[in-house]
CSV table of C-alpha atoms in Angstrom, one decimal:
chain,number,residue,atom,x,y,z
H,742,UNK,CA,0.0,-0.1,0.0
H,743,UNK,CA,1.6,3.7,-1.1
H,744,UNK,CA,1.3,6.1,1.6
H,745,UNK,CA,2.7,9.7,1.8
H,746,UNK,CA,2.5,12.1,4.4
H,747,UNK,CA,3.7,15.6,4.8
H,748,UNK,CA,4.5,17.0,8.2
H,749,UNK,CA,5.9,20.3,8.9
H,750,UNK,CA,5.4,23.5,11.5
H,751,UNK,CA,2.0,24.6,11.2
H,752,UNK,CA,2.5,28.3,11.4
H,753,UNK,CA,5.7,30.2,11.6
H,754,UNK,CA,7.2,33.8,11.2
H,755,UNK,CA,7.8,35.9,8.2
H,756,UNK,CA,11.8,35.9,7.5
H,757,UNK,CA,12.1,32.3,9.0
H,758,UNK,CA,12.8,29.1,7.2
H,759,UNK,CA,10.2,26.8,6.6
H,760,UNK,CA,10.9,23.2,7.0
H,761,UNK,CA,8.7,20.4,5.6
H,762,UNK,CA,8.8,16.7,5.8
H,763,UNK,CA,7.2,13.8,3.7
H,764,UNK,CA,7.2,10.4,4.7
H,765,UNK,CA,6.6,7.9,2.5
H,766,UNK,CA,6.0,4.2,2.4
H,767,UNK,CA,4.9,1.4,-0.1
H,768,UNK,CA,7.6,2.0,-2.7
H,769,UNK,CA,11.4,2.8,-2.9
H,770,UNK,CA,12.8,5.6,-4.1
H,771,UNK,CA,15.7,3.6,-5.5
H,772,UNK,CA,13.3,2.4,-8.3
H,773,UNK,CA,14.2,3.4,-12.0
H,774,UNK,CA,12.0,6.3,-13.1
H,775,UNK,CA,10.2,7.0,-9.5
H,776,UNK,CA,10.1,10.8,-8.6
H,777,UNK,CA,9.0,12.6,-5.7
H,778,UNK,CA,7.5,15.8,-5.8
H,779,UNK,CA,6.5,18.9,-3.6
H,780,UNK,CA,3.5,21.4,-4.5
H,781,UNK,CA,1.6,24.2,-2.8
H,782,UNK,CA,-1.7,25.1,-3.2
H,783,UNK,CA,-2.9,28.6,-1.7
H,784,UNK,CA,-6.5,28.3,-0.3
H,785,UNK,CA,-8.8,28.7,-3.4
H,786,UNK,CA,-6.0,28.6,-6.0
H,787,UNK,CA,-4.7,26.2,-7.9
H,788,UNK,CA,-1.5,23.7,-7.6
H,789,UNK,CA,1.9,25.0,-8.0
H,790,UNK,CA,4.9,22.6,-8.5
H,791,UNK,CA,7.6,23.5,-6.5
H,792,UNK,CA,10.7,20.7,-6.9
H,793,UNK,CA,11.6,17.2,-7.3
H,794,UNK,CA,13.9,14.6,-6.6
H,795,UNK,CA,14.5,11.4,-8.6
H,796,UNK,CA,15.7,7.5,-7.8
H,797,UNK,CA,19.2,8.8,-9.2
H,798,UNK,CA,19.1,11.9,-6.4
H,799,UNK,CA,18.7,13.9,-8.9
H,800,UNK,CA,16.7,17.4,-7.8
H,801,UNK,CA,14.8,19.7,-9.6
H,802,UNK,CA,13.4,23.4,-8.6
H,803,UNK,CA,10.8,25.5,-9.7
H,804,UNK,CA,12.9,28.6,-11.3
H,805,UNK,CA,10.4,30.6,-10.0
H,806,UNK,CA,11.5,29.6,-6.4
H,807,UNK,CA,14.8,27.9,-7.2
H,808,UNK,CA,16.9,30.4,-4.9
H,809,UNK,CA,14.8,29.5,-1.8
H,810,UNK,CA,14.4,25.5,-2.1
H,811,UNK,CA,16.6,23.1,-0.8
H,812,UNK,CA,15.2,19.3,-1.5
H,813,UNK,CA,17.2,16.7,0.6
H,814,UNK,CA,16.8,12.8,1.5
H,815,UNK,CA,17.3,11.1,4.2
H,816,UNK,CA,19.7,8.0,3.6
H,817,UNK,CA,16.9,5.1,4.0
H,818,UNK,CA,15.0,6.6,1.0
H,819,UNK,CA,12.1,6.9,2.8
H,820,UNK,CA,11.8,10.3,3.8
H,821,UNK,CA,12.4,14.1,1.6
H,822,UNK,CA,12.6,17.2,3.1
H,823,UNK,CA,11.8,20.7,1.4
H,824,UNK,CA,13.3,23.8,3.1
H,825,UNK,CA,12.0,27.3,2.0
H,826,UNK,CA,14.3,30.2,3.4
H,827,UNK,CA,12.6,33.7,3.8
H,828,UNK,CA,9.2,33.0,3.7
H,829,UNK,CA,6.5,35.8,3.2
H,830,UNK,CA,3.2,35.8,3.7
H,831,UNK,CA,2.7,34.5,-0.2
H,832,UNK,CA,3.7,31.1,1.3
H,833,UNK,CA,1.0,30.4,3.1
H,834,UNK,CA,-1.0,27.3,1.9
H,835,UNK,CA,-1.3,24.0,1.8
H,836,UNK,CA,1.8,21.5,0.7
H,837,UNK,CA,1.7,18.5,-0.8
H,838,UNK,CA,3.9,15.6,-1.8
H,839,UNK,CA,3.4,13.1,-4.6
H,840,UNK,CA,5.0,10.5,-6.0
H,841,UNK,CA,5.3,10.0,-10.0
H,842,UNK,CA,6.8,6.6,-11.8
H,843,UNK,CA,8.0,8.1,-15.1
H,844,UNK,CA,5.5,9.8,-17.3
H,845,UNK,CA,2.6,8.2,-15.3
H,846,UNK,CA,1.7,11.4,-13.6
H,847,UNK,CA,0.8,12.0,-9.6
H,848,UNK,CA,-0.6,9.1,-8.6
H,849,UNK,CA,-0.5,9.1,-5.0
H,850,UNK,CA,-0.4,12.3,-2.9
H,851,UNK,CA,-0.1,12.6,0.8
H,852,UNK,CA,-3.1,14.4,2.9
H,853,UNK,CA,-1.8,17.9,2.8
H,854,UNK,CA,0.1,20.0,5.5
H,855,UNK,CA,-1.7,23.6,6.1
H,856,UNK,CA,1.4,26.1,6.6
H,857,UNK,CA,0.3,29.7,7.8
H,858,UNK,CA,3.2,32.5,7.5
H,859,UNK,CA,2.2,35.1,9.9
H,860,UNK,CA,3.7,37.4,12.7
T,1296,UNK,CA,6.5,28.1,-18.5
T,1297,UNK,CA,4.1,26.4,-20.6
T,1298,UNK,CA,0.2,27.9,-19.7
T,1299,UNK,CA,-2.4,25.7,-19.3
T,1300,UNK,CA,-5.9,27.6,-19.7
T,1301,UNK,CA,-8.4,25.9,-18.7
T,1302,UNK,CA,-12.7,26.7,-20.0
T,1303,UNK,CA,-15.1,26.5,-18.3
T,1304,UNK,CA,-14.5,27.6,-14.7
T,1305,UNK,CA,-17.3,26.1,-13.8
T,1306,UNK,CA,-20.0,24.4,-15.1
T,1307,UNK,CA,-23.1,23.0,-13.5
T,1308,UNK,CA,-24.6,19.4,-15.1
T,1309,UNK,CA,-27.7,17.2,-14.5
T,1310,UNK,CA,-26.9,14.0,-12.8
T,1311,UNK,CA,-26.6,11.2,-15.6
T,1312,UNK,CA,-26.1,14.0,-17.9
T,1313,UNK,CA,-22.4,14.5,-19.6
T,1314,UNK,CA,-19.9,16.9,-18.7
T,1315,UNK,CA,-16.7,18.4,-20.5
T,1316,UNK,CA,-14.2,20.4,-19.7
T,1317,UNK,CA,-11.3,22.2,-21.9
T,1318,UNK,CA,-7.8,22.4,-21.9
T,1319,UNK,CA,-5.4,24.3,-24.1
T,1320,UNK,CA,-1.8,24.7,-23.5
T,1321,UNK,CA,0.6,27.7,-24.6
T,1322,UNK,CA,2.8,24.7,-26.7
T,1323,UNK,CA,2.5,21.7,-27.8
T,1324,UNK,CA,3.0,18.6,-25.3
T,1325,UNK,CA,3.1,16.1,-27.9
T,1326,UNK,CA,7.0,14.5,-27.4
T,1327,UNK,CA,9.3,13.2,-30.2
T,1328,UNK,CA,8.3,9.6,-28.5
T,1329,UNK,CA,4.6,10.1,-29.4
T,1330,UNK,CA,3.4,10.4,-26.4
T,1331,UNK,CA,1.5,13.6,-25.0
T,1332,UNK,CA,2.4,15.1,-21.9
T,1333,UNK,CA,-1.3,16.3,-20.5
T,1334,UNK,CA,-2.9,14.9,-17.3
T,1335,UNK,CA,-6.2,15.4,-15.3
T,1336,UNK,CA,-6.9,15.9,-11.5
T,1337,UNK,CA,-10.0,15.5,-9.6
T,1338,UNK,CA,-9.8,17.3,-6.5
T,1339,UNK,CA,-12.5,16.9,-4.4
T,1340,UNK,CA,-13.9,19.0,-1.5
T,1341,UNK,CA,-11.4,19.0,1.1
T,1342,UNK,CA,-9.4,16.2,-0.5
T,1343,UNK,CA,-5.7,15.8,-2.1
T,1344,UNK,CA,-5.6,15.5,-5.8
T,1345,UNK,CA,-6.6,12.4,-7.4
T,1346,UNK,CA,-5.4,11.2,-11.0
T,1347,UNK,CA,-7.7,10.6,-13.6
T,1348,UNK,CA,-6.3,10.5,-17.0
T,1349,UNK,CA,-2.6,10.3,-18.0
T,1350,UNK,CA,-0.6,10.6,-21.2
T,1351,UNK,CA,-3.5,12.3,-22.5
T,1352,UNK,CA,-6.2,9.6,-22.9
T,1353,UNK,CA,-4.7,6.8,-20.5
T,1354,UNK,CA,-7.6,5.9,-17.3
T,1355,UNK,CA,-5.5,5.9,-14.5
T,1356,UNK,CA,-6.2,2.8,-12.2
T,1357,UNK,CA,-9.3,2.4,-10.2
T,1358,UNK,CA,-10.9,5.4,-12.2
T,1359,UNK,CA,-14.1,4.5,-13.5
T,1360,UNK,CA,-14.9,4.5,-17.5
T,1361,UNK,CA,-17.0,7.1,-17.5
T,1362,UNK,CA,-13.7,9.6,-17.6
T,1363,UNK,CA,-12.1,10.0,-20.9
T,1364,UNK,CA,-9.4,12.0,-22.4
T,1365,UNK,CA,-8.9,13.5,-25.9
T,1366,UNK,CA,-7.2,16.3,-27.7
T,1367,UNK,CA,-4.4,17.3,-30.0
T,1368,UNK,CA,-1.0,18.6,-28.9
T,1369,UNK,CA,-2.4,21.8,-27.7
T,1370,UNK,CA,-6.4,21.5,-27.0
T,1371,UNK,CA,-7.7,18.5,-24.7
T,1372,UNK,CA,-10.7,17.9,-23.3
T,1373,UNK,CA,-12.1,15.8,-20.5
T,1374,UNK,CA,-15.4,13.8,-20.9
T,1375,UNK,CA,-17.4,12.7,-17.8
T,1376,UNK,CA,-20.1,10.5,-19.0
T,1377,UNK,CA,-23.3,10.2,-16.8
T,1378,UNK,CA,-22.1,12.5,-14.3
T,1379,UNK,CA,-22.6,11.1,-10.6
T,1380,UNK,CA,-22.3,13.1,-7.2
T,1381,UNK,CA,-19.4,11.9,-6.4
T,1382,UNK,CA,-17.7,13.4,-9.6
T,1383,UNK,CA,-18.2,17.1,-7.6
T,1384,UNK,CA,-14.5,18.9,-6.9
T,1385,UNK,CA,-12.3,21.0,-8.9
T,1386,UNK,CA,-10.9,19.6,-12.4
T,1387,UNK,CA,-7.2,20.2,-13.1
T,1388,UNK,CA,-5.6,19.8,-16.2
T,1389,UNK,CA,-1.8,19.4,-16.0
T,1390,UNK,CA,1.6,18.9,-18.3
T,1391,UNK,CA,4.5,17.2,-17.6
T,1392,UNK,CA,6.5,17.8,-21.0
T,1393,UNK,CA,8.6,20.8,-19.2
T,1394,UNK,CA,9.7,21.7,-16.0
T,1395,UNK,CA,8.4,23.4,-14.3
T,1396,UNK,CA,5.2,21.0,-14.1
T,1397,UNK,CA,2.5,23.2,-14.6
T,1398,UNK,CA,-1.8,23.2,-14.0
T,1399,UNK,CA,-4.4,24.8,-15.5
T,1400,UNK,CA,-6.6,27.4,-12.9
T,1401,UNK,CA,-9.4,24.8,-12.5
T,1402,UNK,CA,-12.6,24.1,-13.5
T,1403,UNK,CA,-15.0,23.4,-10.9
T,1404,UNK,CA,-18.0,20.9,-11.1
T,1405,UNK,CA,-21.4,21.1,-9.7
T,1406,UNK,CA,-24.7,19.5,-10.3
């Protein structure tokens, strides 16, 4: 059974660093073609793809946010981490992680974690 | 970035009838390998998105065959036959041809 679950601080102040964790099971990030992705969705708005890490350890970032994003994974390949530096109110959103196997689409998503940036 | 434009923004359907949602990309999503990298997702109220259609016309696992996808290189359609109450939510098209992967603004389906 494939599952993903996001965790985060819930609320943080502007200018701080947001740290998010995606814990997953039921699949291996070592599988050829496997990619784990981060997205966010402000309330009432569409989805924004943020970053991805693939089975080779290669990382991909949305150019609009690249300077503020850092994507990493743990050595057991059961968790991935996303850090967003210098957060602003505009970073308030629900953050999701999802997996993709090659071109088959984002077929499993986490439940999402809501993050509010407020002073 | 590839811009995905959806229409309409909302659609109201009588249960049992059909509904169609359109999506247009600012660039051809047809890869040289012959695959068109457009996808459809449904986000039910308060839930995470779920994959409906991948590679323009392939039905994702567990998705009823009332859902179908079609299109050309830049114009795509999601058709829902015999709409049911469980189909209510926001439908998004997305592209995987290039990074950053991008999504349309969404189409809200109501009964």
